[in-house]
PDB file of C-alpha atoms in Angstrom:
ATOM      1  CA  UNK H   1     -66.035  49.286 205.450  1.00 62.00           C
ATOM      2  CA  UNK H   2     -63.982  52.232 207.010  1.00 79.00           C
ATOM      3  CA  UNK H   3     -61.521  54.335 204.457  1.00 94.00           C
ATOM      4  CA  UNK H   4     -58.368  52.185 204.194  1.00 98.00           C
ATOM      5  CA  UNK H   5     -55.415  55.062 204.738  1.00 98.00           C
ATOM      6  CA  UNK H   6     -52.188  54.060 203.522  1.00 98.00           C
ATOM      7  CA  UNK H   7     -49.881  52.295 203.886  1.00 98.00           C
ATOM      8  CA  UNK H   8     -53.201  50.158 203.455  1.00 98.00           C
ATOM      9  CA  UNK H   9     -55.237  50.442 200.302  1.00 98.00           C
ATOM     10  CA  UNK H  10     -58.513  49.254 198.925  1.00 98.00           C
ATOM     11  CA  UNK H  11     -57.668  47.791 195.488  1.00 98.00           C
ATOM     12  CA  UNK H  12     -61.075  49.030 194.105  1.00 98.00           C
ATOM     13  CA  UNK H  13     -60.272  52.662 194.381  1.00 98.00           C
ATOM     14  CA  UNK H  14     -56.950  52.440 192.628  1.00 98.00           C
ATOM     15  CA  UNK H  15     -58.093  53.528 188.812  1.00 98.00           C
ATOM     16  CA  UNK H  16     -57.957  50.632 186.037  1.00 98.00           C
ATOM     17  CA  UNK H  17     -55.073  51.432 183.162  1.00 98.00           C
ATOM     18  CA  UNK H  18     -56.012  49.765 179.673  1.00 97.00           C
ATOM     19  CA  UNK H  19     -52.904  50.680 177.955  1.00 94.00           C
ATOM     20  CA  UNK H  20     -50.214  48.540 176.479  1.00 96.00           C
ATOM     21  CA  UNK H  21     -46.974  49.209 175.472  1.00 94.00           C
ATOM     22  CA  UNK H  22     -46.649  47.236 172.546  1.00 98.00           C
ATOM     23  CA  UNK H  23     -47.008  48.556 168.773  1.00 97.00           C
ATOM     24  CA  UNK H  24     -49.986  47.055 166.450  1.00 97.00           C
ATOM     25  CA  UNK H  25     -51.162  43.975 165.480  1.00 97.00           C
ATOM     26  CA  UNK H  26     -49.714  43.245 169.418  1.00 98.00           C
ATOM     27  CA  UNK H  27     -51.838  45.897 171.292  1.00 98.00           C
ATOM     28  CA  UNK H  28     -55.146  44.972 170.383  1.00 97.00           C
ATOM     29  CA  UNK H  29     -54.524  41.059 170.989  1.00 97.00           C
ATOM     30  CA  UNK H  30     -54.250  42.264 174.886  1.00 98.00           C
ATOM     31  CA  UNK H  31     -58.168  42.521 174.881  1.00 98.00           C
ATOM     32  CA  UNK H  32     -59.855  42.716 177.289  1.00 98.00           C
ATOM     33  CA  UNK H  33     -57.159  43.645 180.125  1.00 98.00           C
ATOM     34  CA  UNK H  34     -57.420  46.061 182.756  1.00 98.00           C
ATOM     35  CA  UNK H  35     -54.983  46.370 185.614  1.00 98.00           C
ATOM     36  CA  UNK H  36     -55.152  48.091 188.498  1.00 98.00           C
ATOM     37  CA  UNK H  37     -51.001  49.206 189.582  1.00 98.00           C
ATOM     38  CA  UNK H  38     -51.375  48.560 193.359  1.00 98.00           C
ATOM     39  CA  UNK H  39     -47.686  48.758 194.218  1.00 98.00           C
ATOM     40  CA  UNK H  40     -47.137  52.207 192.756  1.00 98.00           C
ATOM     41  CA  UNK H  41     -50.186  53.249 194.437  1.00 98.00           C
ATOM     42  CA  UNK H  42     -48.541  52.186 197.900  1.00 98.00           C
ATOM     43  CA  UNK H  43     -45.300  53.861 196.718  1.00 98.00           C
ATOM     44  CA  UNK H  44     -43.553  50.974 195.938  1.00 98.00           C
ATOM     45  CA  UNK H  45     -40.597  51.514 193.682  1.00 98.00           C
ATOM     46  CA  UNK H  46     -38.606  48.101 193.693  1.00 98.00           C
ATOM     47  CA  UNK H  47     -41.202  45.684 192.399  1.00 98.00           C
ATOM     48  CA  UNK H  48     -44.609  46.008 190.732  1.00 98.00           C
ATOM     49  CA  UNK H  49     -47.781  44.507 192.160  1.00 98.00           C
ATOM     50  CA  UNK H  50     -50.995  45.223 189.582  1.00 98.00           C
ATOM     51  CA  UNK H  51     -54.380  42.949 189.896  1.00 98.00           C
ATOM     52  CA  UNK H  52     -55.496  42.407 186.499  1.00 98.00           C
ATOM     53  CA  UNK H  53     -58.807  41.219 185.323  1.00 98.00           C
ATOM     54  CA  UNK H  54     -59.014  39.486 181.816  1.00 98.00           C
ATOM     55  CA  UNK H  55     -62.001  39.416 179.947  1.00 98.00           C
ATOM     56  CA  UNK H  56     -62.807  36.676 177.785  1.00 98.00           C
ATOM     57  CA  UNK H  57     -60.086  35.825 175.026  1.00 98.00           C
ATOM     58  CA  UNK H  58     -58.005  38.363 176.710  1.00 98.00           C
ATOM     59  CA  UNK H  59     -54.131  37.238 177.200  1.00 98.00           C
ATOM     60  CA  UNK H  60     -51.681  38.627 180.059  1.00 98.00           C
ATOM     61  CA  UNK H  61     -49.210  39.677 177.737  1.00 98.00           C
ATOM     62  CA  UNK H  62     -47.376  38.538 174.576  1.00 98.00           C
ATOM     63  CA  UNK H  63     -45.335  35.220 175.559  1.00 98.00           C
ATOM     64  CA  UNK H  64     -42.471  36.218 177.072  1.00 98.00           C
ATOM     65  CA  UNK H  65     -39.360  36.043 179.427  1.00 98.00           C
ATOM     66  CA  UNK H  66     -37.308  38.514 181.251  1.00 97.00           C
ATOM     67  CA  UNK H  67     -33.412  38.716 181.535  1.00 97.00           C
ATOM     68  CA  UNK H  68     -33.408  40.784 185.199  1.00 97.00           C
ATOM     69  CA  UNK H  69     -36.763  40.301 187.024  1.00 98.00           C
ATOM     70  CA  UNK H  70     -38.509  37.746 188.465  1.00 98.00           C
ATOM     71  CA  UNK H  71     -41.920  37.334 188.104  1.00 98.00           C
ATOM     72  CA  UNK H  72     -44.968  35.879 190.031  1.00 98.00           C
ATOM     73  CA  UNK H  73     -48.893  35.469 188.978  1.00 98.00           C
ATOM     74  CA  UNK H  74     -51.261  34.061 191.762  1.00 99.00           C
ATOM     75  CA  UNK H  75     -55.125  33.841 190.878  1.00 98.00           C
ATOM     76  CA  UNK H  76     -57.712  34.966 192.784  1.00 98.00           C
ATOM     77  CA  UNK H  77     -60.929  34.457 190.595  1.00 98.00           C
ATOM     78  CA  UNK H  78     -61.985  32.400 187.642  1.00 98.00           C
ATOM     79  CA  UNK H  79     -59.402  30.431 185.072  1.00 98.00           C
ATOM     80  CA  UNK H  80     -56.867  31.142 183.396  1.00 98.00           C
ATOM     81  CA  UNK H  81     -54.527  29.080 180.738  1.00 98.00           C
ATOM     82  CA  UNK H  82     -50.810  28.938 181.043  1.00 98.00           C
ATOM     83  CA  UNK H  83     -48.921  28.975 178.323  1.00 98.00           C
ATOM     84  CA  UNK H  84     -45.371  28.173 178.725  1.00 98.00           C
ATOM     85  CA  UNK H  85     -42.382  26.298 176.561  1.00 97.00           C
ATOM     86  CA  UNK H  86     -44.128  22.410 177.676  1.00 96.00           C
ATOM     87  CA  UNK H  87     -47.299  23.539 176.945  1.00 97.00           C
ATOM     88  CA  UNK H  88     -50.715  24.138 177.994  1.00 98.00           C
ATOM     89  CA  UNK H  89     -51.863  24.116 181.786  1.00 98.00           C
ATOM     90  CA  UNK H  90     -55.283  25.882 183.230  1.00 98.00           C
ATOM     91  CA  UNK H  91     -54.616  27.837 186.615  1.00 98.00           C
ATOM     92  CA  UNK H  92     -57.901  28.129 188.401  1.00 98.00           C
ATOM     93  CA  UNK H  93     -58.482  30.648 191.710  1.00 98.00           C
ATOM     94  CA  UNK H  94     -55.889  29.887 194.320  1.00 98.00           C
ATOM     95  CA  UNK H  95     -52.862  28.725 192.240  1.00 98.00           C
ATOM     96  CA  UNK H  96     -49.868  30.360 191.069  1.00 98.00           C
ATOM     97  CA  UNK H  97     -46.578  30.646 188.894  1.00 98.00           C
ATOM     98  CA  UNK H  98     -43.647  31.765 189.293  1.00 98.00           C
ATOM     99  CA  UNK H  99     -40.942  32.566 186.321  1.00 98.00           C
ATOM    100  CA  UNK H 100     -37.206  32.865 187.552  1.00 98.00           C
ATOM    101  CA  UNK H 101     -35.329  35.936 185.916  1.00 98.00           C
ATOM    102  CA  UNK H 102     -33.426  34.922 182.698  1.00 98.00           C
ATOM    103  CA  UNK H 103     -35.093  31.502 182.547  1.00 98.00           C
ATOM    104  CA  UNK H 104     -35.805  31.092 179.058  1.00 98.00           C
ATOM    105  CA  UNK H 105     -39.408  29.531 179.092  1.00 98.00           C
ATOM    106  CA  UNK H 106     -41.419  32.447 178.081  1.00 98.00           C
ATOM    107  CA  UNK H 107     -45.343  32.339 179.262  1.00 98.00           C
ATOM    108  CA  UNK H 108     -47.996  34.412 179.306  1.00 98.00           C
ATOM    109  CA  UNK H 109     -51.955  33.883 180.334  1.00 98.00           C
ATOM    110  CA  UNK H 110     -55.103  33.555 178.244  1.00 98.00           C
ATOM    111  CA  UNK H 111     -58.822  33.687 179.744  1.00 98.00           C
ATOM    112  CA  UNK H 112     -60.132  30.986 177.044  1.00 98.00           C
ATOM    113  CA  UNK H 113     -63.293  31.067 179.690  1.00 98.00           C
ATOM    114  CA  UNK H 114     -66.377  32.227 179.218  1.00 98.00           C
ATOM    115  CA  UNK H 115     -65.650  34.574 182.883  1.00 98.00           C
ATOM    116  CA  UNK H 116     -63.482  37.190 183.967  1.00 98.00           C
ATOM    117  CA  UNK H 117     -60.771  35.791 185.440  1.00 98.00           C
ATOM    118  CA  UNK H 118     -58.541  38.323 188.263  1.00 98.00           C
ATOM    119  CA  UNK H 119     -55.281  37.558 189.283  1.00 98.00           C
ATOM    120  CA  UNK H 120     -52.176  39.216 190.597  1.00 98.00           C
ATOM    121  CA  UNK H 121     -49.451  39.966 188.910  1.00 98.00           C
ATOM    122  CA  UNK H 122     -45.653  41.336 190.675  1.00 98.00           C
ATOM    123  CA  UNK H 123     -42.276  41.772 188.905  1.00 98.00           C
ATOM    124  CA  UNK H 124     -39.189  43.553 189.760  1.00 98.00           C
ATOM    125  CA  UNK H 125     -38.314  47.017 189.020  1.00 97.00           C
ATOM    126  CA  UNK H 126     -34.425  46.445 188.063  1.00 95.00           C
ATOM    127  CA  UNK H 127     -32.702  48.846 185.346  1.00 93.00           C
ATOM    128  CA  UNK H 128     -31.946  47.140 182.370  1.00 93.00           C
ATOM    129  CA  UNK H 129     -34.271  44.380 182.386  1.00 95.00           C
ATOM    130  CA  UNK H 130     -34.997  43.364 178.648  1.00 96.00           C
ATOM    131  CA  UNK H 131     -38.097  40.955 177.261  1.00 97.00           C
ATOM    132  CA  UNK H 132     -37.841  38.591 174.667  1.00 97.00           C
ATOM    133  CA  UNK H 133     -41.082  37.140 172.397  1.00 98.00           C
ATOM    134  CA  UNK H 134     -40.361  33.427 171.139  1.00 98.00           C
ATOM    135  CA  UNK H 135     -43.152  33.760 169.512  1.00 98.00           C
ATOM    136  CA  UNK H 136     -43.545  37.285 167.539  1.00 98.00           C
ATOM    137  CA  UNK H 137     -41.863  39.434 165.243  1.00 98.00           C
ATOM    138  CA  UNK H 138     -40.922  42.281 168.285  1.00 98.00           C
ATOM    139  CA  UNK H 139     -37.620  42.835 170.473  1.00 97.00           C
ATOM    140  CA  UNK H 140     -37.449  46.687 172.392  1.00 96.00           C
ATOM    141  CA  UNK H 141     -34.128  48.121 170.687  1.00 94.00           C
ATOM    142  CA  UNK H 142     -32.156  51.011 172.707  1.00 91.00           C
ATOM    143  CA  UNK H 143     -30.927  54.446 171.399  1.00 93.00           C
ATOM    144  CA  UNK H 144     -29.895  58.158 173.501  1.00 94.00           C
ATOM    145  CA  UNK H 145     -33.128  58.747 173.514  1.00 92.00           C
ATOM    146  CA  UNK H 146     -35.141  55.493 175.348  1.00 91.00           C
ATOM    147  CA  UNK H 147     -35.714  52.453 174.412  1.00 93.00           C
ATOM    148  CA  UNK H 148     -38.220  51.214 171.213  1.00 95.00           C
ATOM    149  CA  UNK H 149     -39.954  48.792 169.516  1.00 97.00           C
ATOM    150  CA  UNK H 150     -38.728  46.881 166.750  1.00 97.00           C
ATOM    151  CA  UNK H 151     -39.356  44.091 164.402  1.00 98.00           C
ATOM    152  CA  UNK H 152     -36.730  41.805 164.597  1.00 97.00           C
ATOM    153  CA  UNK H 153     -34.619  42.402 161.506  1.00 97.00           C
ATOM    154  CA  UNK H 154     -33.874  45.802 163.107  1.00 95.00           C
ATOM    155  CA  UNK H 155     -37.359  47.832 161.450  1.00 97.00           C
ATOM    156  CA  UNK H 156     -38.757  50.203 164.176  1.00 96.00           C
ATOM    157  CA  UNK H 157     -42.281  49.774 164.529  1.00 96.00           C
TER     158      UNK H 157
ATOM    159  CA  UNK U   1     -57.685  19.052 189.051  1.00 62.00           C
ATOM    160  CA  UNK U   2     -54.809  17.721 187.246  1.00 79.00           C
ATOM    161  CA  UNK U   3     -51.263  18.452 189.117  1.00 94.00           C
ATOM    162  CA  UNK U   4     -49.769  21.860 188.311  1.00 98.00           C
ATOM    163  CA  UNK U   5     -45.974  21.478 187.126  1.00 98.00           C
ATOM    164  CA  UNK U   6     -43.298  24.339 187.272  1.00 98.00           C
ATOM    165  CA  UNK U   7     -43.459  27.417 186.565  1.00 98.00           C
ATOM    166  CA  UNK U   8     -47.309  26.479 187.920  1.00 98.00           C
ATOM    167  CA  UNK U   9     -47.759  25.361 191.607  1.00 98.00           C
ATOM    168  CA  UNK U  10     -50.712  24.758 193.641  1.00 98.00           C
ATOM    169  CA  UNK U  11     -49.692  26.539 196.886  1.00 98.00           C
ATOM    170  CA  UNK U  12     -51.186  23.589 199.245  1.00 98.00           C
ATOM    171  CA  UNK U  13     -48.361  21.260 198.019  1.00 98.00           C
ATOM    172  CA  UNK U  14     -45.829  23.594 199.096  1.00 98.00           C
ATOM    173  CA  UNK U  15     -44.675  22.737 203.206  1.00 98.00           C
ATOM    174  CA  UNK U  16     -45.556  24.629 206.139  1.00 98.00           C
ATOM    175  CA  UNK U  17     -42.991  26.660 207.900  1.00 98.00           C
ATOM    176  CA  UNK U  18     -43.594  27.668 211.265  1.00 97.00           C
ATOM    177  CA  UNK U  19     -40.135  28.873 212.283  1.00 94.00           C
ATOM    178  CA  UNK U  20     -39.160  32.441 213.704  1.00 96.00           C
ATOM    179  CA  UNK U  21     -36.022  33.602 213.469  1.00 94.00           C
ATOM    180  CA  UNK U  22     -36.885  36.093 216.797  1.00 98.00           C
ATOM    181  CA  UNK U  23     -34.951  35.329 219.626  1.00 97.00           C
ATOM    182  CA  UNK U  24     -37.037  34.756 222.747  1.00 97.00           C
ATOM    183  CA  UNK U  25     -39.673  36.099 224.195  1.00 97.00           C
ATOM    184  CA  UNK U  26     -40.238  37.611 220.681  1.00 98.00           C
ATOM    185  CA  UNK U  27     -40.558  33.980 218.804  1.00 97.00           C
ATOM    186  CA  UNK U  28     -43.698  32.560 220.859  1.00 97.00           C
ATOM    187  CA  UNK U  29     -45.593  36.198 220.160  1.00 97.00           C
ATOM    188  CA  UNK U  30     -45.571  35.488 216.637  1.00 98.00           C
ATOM    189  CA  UNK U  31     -48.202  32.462 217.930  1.00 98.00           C
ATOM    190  CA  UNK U  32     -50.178  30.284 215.169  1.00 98.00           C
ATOM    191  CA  UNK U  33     -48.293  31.322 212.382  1.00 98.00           C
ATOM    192  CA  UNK U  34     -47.435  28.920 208.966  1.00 98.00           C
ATOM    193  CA  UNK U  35     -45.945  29.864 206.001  1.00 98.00           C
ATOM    194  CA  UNK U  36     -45.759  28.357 202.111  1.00 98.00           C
ATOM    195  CA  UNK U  37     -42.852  29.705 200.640  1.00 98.00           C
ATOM    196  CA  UNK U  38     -44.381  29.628 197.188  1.00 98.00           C
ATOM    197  CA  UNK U  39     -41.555  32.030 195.223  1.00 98.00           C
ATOM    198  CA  UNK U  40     -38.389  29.818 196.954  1.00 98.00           C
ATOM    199  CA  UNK U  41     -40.964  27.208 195.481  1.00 98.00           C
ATOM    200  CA  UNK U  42     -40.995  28.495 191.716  1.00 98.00           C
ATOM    201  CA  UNK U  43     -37.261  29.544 191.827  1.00 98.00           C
ATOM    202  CA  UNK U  44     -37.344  32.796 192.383  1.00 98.00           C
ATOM    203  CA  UNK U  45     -34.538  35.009 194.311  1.00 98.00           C
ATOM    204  CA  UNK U  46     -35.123  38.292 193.747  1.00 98.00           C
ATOM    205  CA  UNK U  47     -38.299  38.366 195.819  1.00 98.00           C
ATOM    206  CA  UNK U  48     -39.679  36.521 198.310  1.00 98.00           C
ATOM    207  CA  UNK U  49     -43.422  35.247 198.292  1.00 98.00           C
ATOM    208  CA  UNK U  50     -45.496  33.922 201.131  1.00 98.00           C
ATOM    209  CA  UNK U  51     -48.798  32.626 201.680  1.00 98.00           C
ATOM    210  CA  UNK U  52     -49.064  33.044 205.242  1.00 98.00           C
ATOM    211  CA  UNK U  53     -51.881  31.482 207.573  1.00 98.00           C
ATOM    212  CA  UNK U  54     -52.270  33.625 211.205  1.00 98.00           C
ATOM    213  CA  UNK U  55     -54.470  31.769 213.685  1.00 98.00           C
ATOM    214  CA  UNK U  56     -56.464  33.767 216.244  1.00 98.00           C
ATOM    215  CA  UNK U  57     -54.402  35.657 218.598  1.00 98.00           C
ATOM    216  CA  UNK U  58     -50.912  34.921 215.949  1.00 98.00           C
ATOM    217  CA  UNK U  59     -48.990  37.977 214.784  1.00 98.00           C
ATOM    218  CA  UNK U  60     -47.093  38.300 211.321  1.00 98.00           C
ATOM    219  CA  UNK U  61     -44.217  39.870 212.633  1.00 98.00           C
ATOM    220  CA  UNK U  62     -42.618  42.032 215.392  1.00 98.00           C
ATOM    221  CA  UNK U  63     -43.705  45.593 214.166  1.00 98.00           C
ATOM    222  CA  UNK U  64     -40.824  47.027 211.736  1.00 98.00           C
ATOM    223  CA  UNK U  65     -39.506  48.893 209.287  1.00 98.00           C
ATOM    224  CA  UNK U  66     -36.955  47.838 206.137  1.00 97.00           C
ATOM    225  CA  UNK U  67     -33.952  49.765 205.259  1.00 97.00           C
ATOM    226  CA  UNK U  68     -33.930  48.472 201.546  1.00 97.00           C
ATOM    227  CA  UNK U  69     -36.936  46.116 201.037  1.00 98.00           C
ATOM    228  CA  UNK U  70     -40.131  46.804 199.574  1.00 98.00           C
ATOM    229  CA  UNK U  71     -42.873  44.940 201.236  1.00 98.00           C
ATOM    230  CA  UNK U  72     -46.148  44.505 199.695  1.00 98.00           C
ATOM    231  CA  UNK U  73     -49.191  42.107 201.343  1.00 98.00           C
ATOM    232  CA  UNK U  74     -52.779  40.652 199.883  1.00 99.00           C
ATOM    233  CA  UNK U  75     -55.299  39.721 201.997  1.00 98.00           C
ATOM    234  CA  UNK U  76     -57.209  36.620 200.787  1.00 98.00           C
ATOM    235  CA  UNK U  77     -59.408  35.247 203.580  1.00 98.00           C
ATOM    236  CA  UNK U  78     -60.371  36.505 206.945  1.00 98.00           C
ATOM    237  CA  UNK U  79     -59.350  39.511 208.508  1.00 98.00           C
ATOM    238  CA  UNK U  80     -56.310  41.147 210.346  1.00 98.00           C
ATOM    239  CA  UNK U  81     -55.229  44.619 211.969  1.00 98.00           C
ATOM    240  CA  UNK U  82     -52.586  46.361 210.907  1.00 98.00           C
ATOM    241  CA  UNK U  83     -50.969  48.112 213.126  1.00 98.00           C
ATOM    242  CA  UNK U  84     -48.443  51.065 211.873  1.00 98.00           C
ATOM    243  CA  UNK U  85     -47.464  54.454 212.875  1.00 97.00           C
ATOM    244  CA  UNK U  86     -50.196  55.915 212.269  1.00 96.00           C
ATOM    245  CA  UNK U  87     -52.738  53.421 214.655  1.00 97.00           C
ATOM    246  CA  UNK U  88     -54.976  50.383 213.493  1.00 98.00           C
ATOM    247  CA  UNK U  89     -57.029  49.665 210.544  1.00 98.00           C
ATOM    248  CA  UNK U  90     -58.836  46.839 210.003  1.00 98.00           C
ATOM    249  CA  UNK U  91     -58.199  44.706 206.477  1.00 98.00           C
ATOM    250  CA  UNK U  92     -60.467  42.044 204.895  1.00 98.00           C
ATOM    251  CA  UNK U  93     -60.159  39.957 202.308  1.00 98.00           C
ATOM    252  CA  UNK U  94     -59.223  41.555 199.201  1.00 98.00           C
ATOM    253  CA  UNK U  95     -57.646  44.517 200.827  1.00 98.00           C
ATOM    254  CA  UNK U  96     -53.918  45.270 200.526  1.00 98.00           C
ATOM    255  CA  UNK U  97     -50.962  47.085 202.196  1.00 98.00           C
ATOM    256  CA  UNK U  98     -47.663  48.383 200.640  1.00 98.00           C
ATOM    257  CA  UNK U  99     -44.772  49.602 202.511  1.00 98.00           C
ATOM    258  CA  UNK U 100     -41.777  51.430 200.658  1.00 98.00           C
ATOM    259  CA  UNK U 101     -37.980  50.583 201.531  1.00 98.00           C
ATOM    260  CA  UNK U 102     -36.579  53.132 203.491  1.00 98.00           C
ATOM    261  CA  UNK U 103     -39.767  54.613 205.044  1.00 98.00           C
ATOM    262  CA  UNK U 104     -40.213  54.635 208.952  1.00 98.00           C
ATOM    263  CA  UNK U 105     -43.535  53.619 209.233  1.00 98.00           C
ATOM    264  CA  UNK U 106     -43.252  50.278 211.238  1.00 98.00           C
ATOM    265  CA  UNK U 107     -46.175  47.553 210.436  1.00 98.00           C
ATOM    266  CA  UNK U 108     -47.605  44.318 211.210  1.00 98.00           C
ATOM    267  CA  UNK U 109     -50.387  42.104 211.026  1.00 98.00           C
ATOM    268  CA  UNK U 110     -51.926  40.821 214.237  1.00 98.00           C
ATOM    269  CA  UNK U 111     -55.184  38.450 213.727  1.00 98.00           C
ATOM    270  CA  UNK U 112     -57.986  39.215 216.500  1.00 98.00           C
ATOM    271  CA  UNK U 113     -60.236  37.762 215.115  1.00 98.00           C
ATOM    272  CA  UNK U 114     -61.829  33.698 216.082  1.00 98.00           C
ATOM    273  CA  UNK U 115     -60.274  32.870 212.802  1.00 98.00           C
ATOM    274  CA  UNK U 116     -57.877  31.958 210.807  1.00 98.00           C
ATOM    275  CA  UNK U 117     -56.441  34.973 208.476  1.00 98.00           C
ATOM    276  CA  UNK U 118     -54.567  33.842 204.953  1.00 98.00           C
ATOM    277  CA  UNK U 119     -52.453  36.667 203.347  1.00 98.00           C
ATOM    278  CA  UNK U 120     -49.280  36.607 200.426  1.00 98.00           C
ATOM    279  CA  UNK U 121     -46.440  38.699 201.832  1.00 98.00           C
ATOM    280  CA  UNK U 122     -43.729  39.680 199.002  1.00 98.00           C
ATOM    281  CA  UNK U 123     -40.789  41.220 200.068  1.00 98.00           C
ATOM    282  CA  UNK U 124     -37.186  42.378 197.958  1.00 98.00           C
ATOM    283  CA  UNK U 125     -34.316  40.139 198.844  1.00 97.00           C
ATOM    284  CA  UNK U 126     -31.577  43.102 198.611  1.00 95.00           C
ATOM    285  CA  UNK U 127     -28.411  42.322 200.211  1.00 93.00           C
ATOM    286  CA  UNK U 128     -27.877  44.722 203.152  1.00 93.00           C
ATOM    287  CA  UNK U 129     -31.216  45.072 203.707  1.00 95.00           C
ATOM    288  CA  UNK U 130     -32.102  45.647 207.937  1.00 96.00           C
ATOM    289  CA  UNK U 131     -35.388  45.562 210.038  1.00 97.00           C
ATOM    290  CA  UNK U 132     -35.548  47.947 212.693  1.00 97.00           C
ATOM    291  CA  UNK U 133     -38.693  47.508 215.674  1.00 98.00           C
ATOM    292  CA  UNK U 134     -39.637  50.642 217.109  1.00 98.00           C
ATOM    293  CA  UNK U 135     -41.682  48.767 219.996  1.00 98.00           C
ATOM    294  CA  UNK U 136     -39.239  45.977 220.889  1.00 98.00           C
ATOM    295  CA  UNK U 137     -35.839  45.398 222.442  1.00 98.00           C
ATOM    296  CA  UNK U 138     -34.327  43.902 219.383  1.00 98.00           C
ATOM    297  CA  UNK U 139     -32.045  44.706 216.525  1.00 97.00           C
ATOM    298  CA  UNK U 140     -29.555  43.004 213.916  1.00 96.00           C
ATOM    299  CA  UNK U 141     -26.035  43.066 214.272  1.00 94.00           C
ATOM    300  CA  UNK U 142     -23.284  41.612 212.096  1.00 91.00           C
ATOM    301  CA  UNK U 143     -20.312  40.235 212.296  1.00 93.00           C
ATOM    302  CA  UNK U 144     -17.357  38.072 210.427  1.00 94.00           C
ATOM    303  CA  UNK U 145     -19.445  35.207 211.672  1.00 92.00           C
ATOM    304  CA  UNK U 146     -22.784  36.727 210.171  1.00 91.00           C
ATOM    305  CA  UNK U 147     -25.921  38.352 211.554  1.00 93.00           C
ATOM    306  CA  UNK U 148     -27.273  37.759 215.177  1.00 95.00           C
ATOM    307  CA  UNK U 149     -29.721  39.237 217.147  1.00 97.00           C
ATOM    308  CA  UNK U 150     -29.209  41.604 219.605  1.00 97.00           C
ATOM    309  CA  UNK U 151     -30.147  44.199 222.885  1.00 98.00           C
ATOM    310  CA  UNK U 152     -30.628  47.658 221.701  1.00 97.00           C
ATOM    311  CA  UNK U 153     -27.702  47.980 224.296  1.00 97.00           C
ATOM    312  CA  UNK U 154     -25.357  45.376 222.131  1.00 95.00           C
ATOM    313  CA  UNK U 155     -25.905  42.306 224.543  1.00 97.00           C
ATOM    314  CA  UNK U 156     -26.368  39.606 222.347  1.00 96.00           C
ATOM    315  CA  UNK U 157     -29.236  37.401 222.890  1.00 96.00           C
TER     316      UNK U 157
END
């Protein structure tokens, strides 16, 4: 294949980030998650668009919701499992979900497969957004200087 | 496979559009072209997703620019040229494009190949936001009534 120029991009040559911005025991329950940040790469500023491949036992995220942004997964290989306030649904290549901004039914995706599984993930870029976690003992707290990680009596992580 | 329930969709129960909102002669360019809007589908406002089917010969869109959209597209099958300022490339499946609000680099998709292209398009929904066409004699205009298309000498269409 000919070098894609931008505005068009190959999504293999945009470098995989393992990060996560969440404090211990959260970080390392990401697992096997790599994501490749394909909207910044085109210069996008007012949504995200990263493809993400999850190893086995590896999870999207922690299960949350947003207050601002919308967000929208749509799979392109292997299985994934959706978790979401009624439960338990497996997402397999071709199918998608979409979570309305300050809908309270927080989700998130775990590869219980034995496969990678690849999907894409995109999410407005809004100032002020906040996350919530039904689920675990973290909220992100603001002071002057940025915003931080907390447990939720008020502890900083 | 068992049926997918909100936030989870499976994209081929969502309807086909095949509307333009192009004024003649620009409408019948656009050709063999069907939409699923899968984000109006899930909920979602702030951002508009579509997986979009071009037949041979069908064109995404009029080539154009956004004043305050980003626009981001996915190819999943087949194969399409994009055509922006800069010339053609061709993308295949698994390839991507990203185009930045604000930036004058006019795009589209036109399929020349013998078959059918699928894509996801996801674009900002930002009030105020215009589409200008560099190639074609077409622009936006507003009034009390609301937008309608228009000459690029003011005669409406």
């Amino acid at each position: 294949m000919t070098k894609l120029e931008l505005p068009a991009l190959d999504p293999n040559t945009v470098p995989e980030v393992r990060r996560s911005g969440y404090p211990e025991p959260y970080r390392s329950r990401m697992g096997d998650r790599a994501k490749r940040r394909l909207g910044d790469a085109c210069g996008l500023t007012r949504f995200g668009v990263n493809r993400v491949t999850l190893g086995p036992g590896a999870e999207s995220a922690l299960r949350h919701w947003h207050t601002l942004a919308d967000e929208f997964v749509y799979v392109l290989e292997g299985e994934v499992v959706l978790v979401s306030n009624d439960g338990e649904q497996v997402l397999s290549a071709g199918t998608c979900a979409g979570y309305p901004a300050g809908k309270r039914d927080a989700h998130h995706f775990v590869n219980r497969s034995n496969a990678p599984a690849v999907y894409l993930e995109i999410g407005n870029r809004i100032d002020g957004d906040n996350a919530f976690y039904p689920d675990d003992d973290l909220m992100w707290c603001e002071n002057e200087e940025g915003t931080y990680a907390a447990h939720k009596d008020g502890r900083r992580y």
